[in-house]
Tab-separated table of C-alpha atoms and ligand atoms in Angstrom:
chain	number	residue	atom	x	y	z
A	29	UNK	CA	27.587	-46.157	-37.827
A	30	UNK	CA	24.276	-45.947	-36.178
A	31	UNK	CA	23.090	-46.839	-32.221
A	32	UNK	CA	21.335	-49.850	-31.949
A	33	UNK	CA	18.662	-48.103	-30.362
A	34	UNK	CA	18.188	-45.856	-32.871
A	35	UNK	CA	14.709	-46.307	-34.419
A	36	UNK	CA	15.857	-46.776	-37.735
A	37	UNK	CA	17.956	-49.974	-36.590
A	38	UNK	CA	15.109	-51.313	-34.421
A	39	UNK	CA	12.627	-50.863	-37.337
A	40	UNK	CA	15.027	-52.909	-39.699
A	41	UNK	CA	15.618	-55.850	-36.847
A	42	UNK	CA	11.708	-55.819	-36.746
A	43	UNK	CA	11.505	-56.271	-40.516
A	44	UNK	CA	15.011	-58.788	-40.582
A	45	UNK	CA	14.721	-60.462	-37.615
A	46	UNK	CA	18.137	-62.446	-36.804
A	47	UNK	CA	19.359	-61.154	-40.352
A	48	UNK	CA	19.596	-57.832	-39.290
A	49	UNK	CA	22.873	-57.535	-38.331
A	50	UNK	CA	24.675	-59.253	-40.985
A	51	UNK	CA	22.543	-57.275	-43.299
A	52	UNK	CA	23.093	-54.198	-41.498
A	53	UNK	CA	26.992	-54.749	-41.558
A	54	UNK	CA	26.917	-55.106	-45.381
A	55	UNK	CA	25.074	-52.277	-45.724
A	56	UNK	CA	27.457	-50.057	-44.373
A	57	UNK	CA	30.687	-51.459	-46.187
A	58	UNK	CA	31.513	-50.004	-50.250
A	59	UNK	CA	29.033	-51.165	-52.887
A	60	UNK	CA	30.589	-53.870	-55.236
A	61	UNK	CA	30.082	-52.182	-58.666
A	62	UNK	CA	31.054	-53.461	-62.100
A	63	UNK	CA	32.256	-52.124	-65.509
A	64	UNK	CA	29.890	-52.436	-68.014
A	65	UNK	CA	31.062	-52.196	-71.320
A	66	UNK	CA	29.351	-49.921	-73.844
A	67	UNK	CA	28.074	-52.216	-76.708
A	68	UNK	CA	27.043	-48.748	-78.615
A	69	UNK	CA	30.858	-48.103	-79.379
A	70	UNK	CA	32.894	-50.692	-81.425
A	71	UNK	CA	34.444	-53.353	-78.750
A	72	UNK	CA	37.558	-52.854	-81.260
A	73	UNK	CA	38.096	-49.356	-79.572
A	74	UNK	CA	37.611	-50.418	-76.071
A	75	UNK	CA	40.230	-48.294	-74.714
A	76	UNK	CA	43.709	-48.859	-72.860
A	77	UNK	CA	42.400	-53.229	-72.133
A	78	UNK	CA	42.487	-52.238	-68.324
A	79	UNK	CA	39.464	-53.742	-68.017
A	80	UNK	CA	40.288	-57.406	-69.623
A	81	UNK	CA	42.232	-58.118	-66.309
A	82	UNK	CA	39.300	-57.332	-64.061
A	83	UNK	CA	36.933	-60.515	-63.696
A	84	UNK	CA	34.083	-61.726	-65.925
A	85	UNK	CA	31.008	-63.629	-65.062
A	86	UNK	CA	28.819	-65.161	-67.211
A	87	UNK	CA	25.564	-63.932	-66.144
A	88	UNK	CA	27.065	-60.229	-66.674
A	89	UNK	CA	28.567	-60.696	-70.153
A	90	UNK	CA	29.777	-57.487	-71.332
A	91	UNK	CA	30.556	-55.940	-67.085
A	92	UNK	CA	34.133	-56.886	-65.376
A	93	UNK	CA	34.041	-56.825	-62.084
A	94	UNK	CA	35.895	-54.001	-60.125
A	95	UNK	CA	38.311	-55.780	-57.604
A	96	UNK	CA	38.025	-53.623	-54.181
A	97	UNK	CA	40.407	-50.944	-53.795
A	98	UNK	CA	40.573	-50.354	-57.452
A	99	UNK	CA	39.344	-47.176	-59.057
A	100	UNK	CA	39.188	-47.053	-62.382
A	101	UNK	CA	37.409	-44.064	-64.865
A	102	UNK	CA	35.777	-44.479	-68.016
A	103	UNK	CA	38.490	-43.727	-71.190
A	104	UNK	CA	37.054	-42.415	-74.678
A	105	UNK	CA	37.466	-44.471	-77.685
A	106	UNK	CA	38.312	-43.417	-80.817
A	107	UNK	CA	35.201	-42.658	-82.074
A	108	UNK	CA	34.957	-40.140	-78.478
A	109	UNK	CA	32.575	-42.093	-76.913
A	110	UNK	CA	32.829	-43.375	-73.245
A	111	UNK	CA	34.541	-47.114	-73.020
A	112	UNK	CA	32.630	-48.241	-69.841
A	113	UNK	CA	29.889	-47.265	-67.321
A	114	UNK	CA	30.432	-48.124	-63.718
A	115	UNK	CA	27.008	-49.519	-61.790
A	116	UNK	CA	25.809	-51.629	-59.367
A	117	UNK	CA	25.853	-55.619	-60.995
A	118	UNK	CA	22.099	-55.642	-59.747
A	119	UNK	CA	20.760	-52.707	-61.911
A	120	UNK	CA	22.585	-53.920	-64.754
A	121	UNK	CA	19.818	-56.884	-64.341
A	122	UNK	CA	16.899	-54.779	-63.465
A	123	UNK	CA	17.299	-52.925	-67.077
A	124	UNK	CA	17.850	-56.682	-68.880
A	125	UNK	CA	14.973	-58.003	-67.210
A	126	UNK	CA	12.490	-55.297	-69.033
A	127	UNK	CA	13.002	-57.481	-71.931
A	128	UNK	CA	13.206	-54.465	-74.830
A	129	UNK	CA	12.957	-55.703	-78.184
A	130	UNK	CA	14.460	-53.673	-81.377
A	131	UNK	CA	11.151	-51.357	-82.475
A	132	UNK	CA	9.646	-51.017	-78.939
A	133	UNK	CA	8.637	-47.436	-77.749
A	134	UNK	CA	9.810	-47.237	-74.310
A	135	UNK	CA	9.679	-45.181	-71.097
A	136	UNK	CA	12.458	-45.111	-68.609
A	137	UNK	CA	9.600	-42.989	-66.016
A	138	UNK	CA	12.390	-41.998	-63.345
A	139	UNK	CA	16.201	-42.009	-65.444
A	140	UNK	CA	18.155	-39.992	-64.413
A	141	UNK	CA	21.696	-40.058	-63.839
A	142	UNK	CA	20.853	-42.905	-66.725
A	143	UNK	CA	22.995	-46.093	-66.311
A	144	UNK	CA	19.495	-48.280	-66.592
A	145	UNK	CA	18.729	-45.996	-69.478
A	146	UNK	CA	22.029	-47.363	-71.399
A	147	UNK	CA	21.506	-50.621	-71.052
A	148	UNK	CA	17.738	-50.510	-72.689
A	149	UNK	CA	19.499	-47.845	-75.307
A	150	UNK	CA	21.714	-51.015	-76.838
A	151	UNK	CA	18.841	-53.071	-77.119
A	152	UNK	CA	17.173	-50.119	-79.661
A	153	UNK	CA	20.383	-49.885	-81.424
A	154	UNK	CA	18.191	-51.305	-84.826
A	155	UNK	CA	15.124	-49.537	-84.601
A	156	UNK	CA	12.812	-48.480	-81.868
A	157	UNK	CA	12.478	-45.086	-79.566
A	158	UNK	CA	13.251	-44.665	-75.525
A	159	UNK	CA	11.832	-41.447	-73.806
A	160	UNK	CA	14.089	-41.038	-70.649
A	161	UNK	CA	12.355	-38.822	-68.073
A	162	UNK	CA	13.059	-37.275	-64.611
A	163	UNK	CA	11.391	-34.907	-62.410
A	164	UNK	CA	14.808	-32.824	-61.404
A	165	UNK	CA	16.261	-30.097	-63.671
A	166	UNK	CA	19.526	-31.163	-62.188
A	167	UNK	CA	19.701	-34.620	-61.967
A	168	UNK	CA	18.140	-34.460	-65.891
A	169	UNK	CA	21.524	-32.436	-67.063
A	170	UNK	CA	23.693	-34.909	-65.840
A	171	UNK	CA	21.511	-37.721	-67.515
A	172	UNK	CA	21.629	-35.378	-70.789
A	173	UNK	CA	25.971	-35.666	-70.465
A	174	UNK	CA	25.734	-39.415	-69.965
A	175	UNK	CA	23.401	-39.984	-73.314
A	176	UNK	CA	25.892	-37.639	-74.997
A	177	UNK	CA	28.763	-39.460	-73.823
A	178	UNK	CA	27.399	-42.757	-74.749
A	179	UNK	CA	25.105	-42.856	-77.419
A	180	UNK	CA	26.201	-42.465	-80.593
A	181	UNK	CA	24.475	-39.882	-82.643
A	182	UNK	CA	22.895	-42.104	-85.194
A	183	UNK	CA	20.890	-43.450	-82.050
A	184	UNK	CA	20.404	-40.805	-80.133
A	185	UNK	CA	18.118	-39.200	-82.846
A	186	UNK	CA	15.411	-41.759	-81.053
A	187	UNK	CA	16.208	-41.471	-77.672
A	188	UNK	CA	14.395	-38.140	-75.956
A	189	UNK	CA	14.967	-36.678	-72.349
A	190	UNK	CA	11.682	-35.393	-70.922
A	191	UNK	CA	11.079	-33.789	-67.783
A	192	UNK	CA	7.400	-34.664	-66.240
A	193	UNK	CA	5.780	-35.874	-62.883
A	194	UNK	CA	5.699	-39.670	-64.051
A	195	UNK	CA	2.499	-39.485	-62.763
A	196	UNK	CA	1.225	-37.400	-65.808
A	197	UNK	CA	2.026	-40.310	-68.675
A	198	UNK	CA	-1.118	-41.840	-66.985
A	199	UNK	CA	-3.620	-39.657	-68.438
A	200	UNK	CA	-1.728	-38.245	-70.892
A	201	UNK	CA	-0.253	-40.882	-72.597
A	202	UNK	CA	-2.621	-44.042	-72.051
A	203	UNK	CA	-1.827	-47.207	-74.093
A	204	UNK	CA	1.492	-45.710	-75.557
A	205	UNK	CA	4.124	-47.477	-74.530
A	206	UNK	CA	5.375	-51.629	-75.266
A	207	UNK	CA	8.072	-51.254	-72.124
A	208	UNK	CA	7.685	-48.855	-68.787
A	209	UNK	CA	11.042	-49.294	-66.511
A	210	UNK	CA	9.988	-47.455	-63.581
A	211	UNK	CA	12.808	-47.131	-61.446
A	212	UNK	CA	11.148	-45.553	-58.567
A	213	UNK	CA	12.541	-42.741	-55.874
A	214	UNK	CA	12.868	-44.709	-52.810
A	215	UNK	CA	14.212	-44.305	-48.951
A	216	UNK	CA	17.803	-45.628	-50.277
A	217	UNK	CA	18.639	-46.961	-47.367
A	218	UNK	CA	22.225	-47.734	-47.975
A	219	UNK	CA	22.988	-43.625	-48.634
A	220	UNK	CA	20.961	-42.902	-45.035
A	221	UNK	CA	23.241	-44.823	-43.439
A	222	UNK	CA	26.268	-42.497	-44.968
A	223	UNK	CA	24.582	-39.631	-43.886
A	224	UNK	CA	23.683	-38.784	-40.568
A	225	UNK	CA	21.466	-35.878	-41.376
A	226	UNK	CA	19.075	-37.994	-43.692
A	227	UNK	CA	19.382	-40.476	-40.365
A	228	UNK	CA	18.280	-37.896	-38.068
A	229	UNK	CA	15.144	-37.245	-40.808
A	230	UNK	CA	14.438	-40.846	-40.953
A	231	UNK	CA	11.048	-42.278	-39.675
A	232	UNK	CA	8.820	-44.989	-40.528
A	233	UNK	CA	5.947	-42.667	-42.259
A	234	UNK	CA	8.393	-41.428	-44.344
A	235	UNK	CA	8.556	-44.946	-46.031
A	236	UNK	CA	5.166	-44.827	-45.814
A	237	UNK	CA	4.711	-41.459	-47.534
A	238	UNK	CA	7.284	-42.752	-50.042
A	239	UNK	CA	4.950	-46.088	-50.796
A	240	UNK	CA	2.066	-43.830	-51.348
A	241	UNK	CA	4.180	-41.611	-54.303
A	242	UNK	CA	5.613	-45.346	-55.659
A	243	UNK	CA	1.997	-46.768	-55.420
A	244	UNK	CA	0.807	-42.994	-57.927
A	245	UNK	CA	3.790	-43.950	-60.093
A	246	UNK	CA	3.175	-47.451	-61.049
A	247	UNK	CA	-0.630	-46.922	-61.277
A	248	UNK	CA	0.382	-44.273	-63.695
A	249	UNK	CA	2.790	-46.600	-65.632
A	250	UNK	CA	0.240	-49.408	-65.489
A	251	UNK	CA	-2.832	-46.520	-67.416
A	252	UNK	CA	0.937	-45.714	-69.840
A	253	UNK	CA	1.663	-49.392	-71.097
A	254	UNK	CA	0.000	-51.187	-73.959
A	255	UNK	CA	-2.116	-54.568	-73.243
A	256	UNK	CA	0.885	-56.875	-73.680
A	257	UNK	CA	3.178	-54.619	-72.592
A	258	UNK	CA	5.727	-55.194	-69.582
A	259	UNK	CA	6.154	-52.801	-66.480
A	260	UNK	CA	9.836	-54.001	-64.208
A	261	UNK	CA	8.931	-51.955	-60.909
A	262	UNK	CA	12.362	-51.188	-59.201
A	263	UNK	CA	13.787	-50.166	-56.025
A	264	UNK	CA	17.009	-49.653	-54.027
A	265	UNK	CA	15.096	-49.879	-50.504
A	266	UNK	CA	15.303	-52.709	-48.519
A	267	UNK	CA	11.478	-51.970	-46.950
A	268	UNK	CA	8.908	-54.400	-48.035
A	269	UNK	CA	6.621	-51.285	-47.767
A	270	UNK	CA	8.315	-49.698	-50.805
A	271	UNK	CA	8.846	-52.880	-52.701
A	272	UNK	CA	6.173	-55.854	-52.712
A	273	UNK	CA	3.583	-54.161	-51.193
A	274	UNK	CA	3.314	-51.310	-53.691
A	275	UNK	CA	3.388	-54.526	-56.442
A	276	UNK	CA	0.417	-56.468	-54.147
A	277	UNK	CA	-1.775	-53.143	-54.034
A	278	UNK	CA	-1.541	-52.915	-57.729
A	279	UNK	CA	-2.603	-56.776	-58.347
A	280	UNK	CA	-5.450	-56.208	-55.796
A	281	UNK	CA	-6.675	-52.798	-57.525
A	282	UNK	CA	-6.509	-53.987	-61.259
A	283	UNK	CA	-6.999	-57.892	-60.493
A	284	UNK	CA	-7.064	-59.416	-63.997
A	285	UNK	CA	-6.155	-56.886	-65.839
A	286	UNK	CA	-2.341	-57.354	-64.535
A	287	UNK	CA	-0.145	-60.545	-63.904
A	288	UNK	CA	3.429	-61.101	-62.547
A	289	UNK	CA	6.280	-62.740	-65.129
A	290	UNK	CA	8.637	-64.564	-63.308
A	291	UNK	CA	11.484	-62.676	-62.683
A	292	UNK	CA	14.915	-64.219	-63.643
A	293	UNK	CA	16.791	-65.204	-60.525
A	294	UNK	CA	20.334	-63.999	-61.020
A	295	UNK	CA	23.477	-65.016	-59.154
A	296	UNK	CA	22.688	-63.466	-55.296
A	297	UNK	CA	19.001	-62.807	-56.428
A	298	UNK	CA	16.009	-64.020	-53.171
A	299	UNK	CA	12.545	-64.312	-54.306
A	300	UNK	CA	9.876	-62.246	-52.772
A	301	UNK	CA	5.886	-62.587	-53.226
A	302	UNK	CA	6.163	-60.368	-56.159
A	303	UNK	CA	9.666	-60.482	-57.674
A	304	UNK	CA	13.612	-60.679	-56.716
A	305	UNK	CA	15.570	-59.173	-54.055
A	306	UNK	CA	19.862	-58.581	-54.236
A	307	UNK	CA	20.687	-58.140	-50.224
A	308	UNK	CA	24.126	-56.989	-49.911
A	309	UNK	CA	25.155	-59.531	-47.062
A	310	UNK	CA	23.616	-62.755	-49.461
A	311	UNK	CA	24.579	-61.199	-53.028
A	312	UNK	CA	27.606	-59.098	-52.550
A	313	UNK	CA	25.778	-55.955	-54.005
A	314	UNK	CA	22.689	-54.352	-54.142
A	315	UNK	CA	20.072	-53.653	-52.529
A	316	UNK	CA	17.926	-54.099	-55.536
A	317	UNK	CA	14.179	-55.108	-55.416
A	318	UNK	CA	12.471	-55.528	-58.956
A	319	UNK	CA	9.049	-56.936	-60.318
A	320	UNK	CA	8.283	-57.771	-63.810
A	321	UNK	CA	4.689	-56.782	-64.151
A	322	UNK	CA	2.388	-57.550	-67.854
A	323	UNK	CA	-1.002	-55.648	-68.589
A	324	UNK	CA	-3.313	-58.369	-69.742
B	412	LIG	N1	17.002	-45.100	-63.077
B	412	LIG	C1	18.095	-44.255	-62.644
B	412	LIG	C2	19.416	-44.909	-63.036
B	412	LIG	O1	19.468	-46.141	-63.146
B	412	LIG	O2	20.396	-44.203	-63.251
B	412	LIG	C3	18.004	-43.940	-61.164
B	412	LIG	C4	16.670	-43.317	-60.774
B	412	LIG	S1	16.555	-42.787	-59.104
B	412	LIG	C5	16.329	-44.267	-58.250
B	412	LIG	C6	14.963	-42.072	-59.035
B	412	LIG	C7	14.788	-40.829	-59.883
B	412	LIG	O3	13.411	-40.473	-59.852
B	412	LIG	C8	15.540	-39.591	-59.411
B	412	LIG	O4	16.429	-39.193	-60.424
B	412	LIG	C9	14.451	-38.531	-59.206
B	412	LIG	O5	14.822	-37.250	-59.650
B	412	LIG	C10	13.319	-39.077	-60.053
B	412	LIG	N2	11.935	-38.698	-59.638
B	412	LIG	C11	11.459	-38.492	-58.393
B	412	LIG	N3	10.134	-38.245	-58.427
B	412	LIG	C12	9.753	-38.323	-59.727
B	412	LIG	C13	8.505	-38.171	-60.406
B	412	LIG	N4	7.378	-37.901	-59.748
B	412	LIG	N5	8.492	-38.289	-61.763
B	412	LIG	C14	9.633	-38.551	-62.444
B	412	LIG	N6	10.843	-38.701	-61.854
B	412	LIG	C15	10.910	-38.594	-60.515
C-alpha cells in the first residue's frame, strides 16, 4: 500500500481524476492471467485436460482463463514441448493485433521473457522469419529457454534471438522489416506498487526520461519498417506520457509519412487518441496501452 500523500498517488489522481481510486485499488490486487495454449504443439497432446475445466472466451480462443486462487504450471506433451504459456489476456491481444501474415520478416524490438514473441511465432508456423531482440544478457537467456521450450525445431530454424539497443535497427536496418512489435520498457506501474524501493525511486521525470527512450525506440522502428508495413507500439504504464504522447510526437514528426489503423477494441479495451487502453478496475486485467501504427 502507498500514502495518499505520497507523490506518486497524487500524480495518478491528477492524471485519473475521480477514477483514481478504483483504479488504484485494482492495481494493487493479483493480475488476472490466462492459459494460452501452444498452437505450435499438436492440441492432441495437450497434456493432463486441466485446462478444459478452466473458462473460455471467445475473443481469446485458444487461452482458458485461470480462476483466482488457482495455480497451475505448464506440463510437456509428448512431443516435450510446453502445453501452455501463462500471460496477461491483454498482451495476448497486443501480439494478435500486429497482424503477422505467414512469409513476413518480423522484429519483436524489446522480447524478452517472450510470451508476445509466441504468439507472432504461430502465425510464421508456414513460412516467414521473427528476429526476437532484447537489450539484457539476462532477461535474453530466459527468452532463449522459452523459444526452446515452445517452438518446435522445424520453426525455430527462422526464429533468431539478437541482442541490440533497438535503437540501432534504425540505421542499420532501414526498410527491412513487414511487422515491428515494439513492446517498449516502461515505468510498470503495477510492479512499483509491489515494491517499495522502486516507490521510494519513483518521480515524475523519470516517466519523462522513460518517454524520451520510448520516443528513440519507435522513431527507430518507424526508419526499420517497410512502406506498408505495421508498427503496434505497446506499454504496461498507465501514464499518458509513456503511451499516446510518444504515438502523437511521432505523427507530428513524420506527418504523412505515418497513419494510425484502428485498433481492435477487445472485451475491457478504452479508446485513447492514438489506440486502446485495458485498465485493471474497467477490464479485469492489464494495464495494457497499444497503437497500431502503418508507414505510408
Ligand atoms: N515483450 C516482452 C514479452 O511480452 O514477454 C516484454 C518486454 S518488456 C516490457 C521490455 C523489454 O525491453 C525488457 O526485456 C528490456 O530488457 C528490454 N529493453 C530495454 N531497453 C531496450 C533497448 N534499448 N533495446 C532493446 N531492448 C530493450
Amino acid at each position: 500500500m502507498i500514502s495518499e500523500s505520497h507523490p506518486f498517488y497524487k500524480h495518478f489522481e491528477k492524471v485519473y481524476g475521480a477514477r483514481w481510486p478504483g483504479l488504484y485499488a485494482a492495481l494493487v490486487q493479483s493480475e488476472q492471467q490466462v492459459a494460452r495454449q501452444n498452437k505450435l504443439s499438436p492440441v492432441e497432446n495437450l497434456s493432463a485436460k486441466k485446462w478444459s475445466s478452466f473458462p473460455q472466451k471467445p475473443e481469446l480462443p485458444g487461452c482458458f482463463w485461470i480462476p483466482s486462487g488457482e495455480h497451475s504450471q505448464p506440463e510437456r506433451n509428448a512431443d516435450e514441448l510446453l502445453d501452455i504459456y501463462i500471460m496477461d489476456p491483454a498482451s495476448v491481444m497486443v501480439a494478435r493485433a500486429l497482424d503477422v501474415q505467414s512469409g513476413d520478416r518480423v522484429l519483436d524490438m524489446c522480447a524478452a521473457p517472450g510470451g508476445k514473441s509466441l504468439v507472432m511465432i504461430e502465425s510464421l508456423a508456414e513460412d516467414g522469419e521473427i528476429f526476437c531482440n532484447d537489450l539484457s544478457p539476462e532477461r535474453r537467456e530466459r527468452l532463449k529457454k522459452v523459444i526452446q521450450q515452445y517452438v518446435p525445431r522445424s520453426v525455430r530454424d527462422r526464429v533468431w534471438v539478437t541482442g541490440k539497443d533497438g535503437v540501432q535497427f534504425g540505421l542499420k536496418e532501414p526498410d527491412s522489416f513487414d511487422r515491428i512489435l515494439l513492446d517498449a520498457p516502461c515505468s510498470g506501474e503495477r510492479h512499483i506498487l509491489e515494491n517499495k524501493a522502486a516507490q521510494d525511486e519513483w518521480s515524475p521525470r523519470r516517466t519523462e526520461h522513460l518517454a524520451s527512450r520510448q520516443y528513440s525506440l519507435l522513431a527507430a522502428a518507424f526508419l526499420a519498417v517497410k512502406s506498408g508495413g505495421r508498427i503496434v507500439y505497446s506499454t504496461c504504464s498507465i501514464s499518458p506520457a509513456e503511451n499516446d504522447e510518444v504515438v502523437r510526437k511521432l505523427l507530428k514528426k513524420k506527418k504523412d509519412a505515418v497513419r494510425l489503423v484502428e485498433a481492435p477494441l477487445g472485451v475491457g479495451g478504452e479508446r485513447t487518441e492514438c489506440g486502446v487502453i485495458y485498465l485493471p478496475d474497467h477490464a479485469g486485467f492489464g494495464p495494457l496501452y497499444f497503437s497500431i501504427i502503418e508507414k505510408t
